[in-house]
Coordinates of C-alpha atoms in Angstrom, one line a residue:
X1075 CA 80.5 -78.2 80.3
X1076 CA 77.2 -79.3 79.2
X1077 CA 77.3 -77.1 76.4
X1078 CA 80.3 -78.7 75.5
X1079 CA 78.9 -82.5 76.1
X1080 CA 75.8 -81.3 74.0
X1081 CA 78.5 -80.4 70.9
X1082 CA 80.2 -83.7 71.4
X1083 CA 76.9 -85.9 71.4
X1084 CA 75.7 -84.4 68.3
X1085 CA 79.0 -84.8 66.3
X1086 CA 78.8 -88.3 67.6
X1087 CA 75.5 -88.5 66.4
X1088 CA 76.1 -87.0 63.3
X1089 CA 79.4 -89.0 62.6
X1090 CA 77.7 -92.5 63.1
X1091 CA 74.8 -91.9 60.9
X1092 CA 77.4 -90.9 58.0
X1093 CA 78.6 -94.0 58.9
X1094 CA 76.1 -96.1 58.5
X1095 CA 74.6 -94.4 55.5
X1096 CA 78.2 -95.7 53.7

């Protein structure tokens, strides 16, 4: 489970810096 929140907090991270570089 924290594994899996790990995973999910760096795609989350990864997704809104994508964003904002746009």
């Amino acid at each position: 489970f924290n594994a899996l929140m790990k995973k999910k907090e760096k795609i989350t991270m990864v997704l809104s810096d994508a964003y904002y570089q746009s």
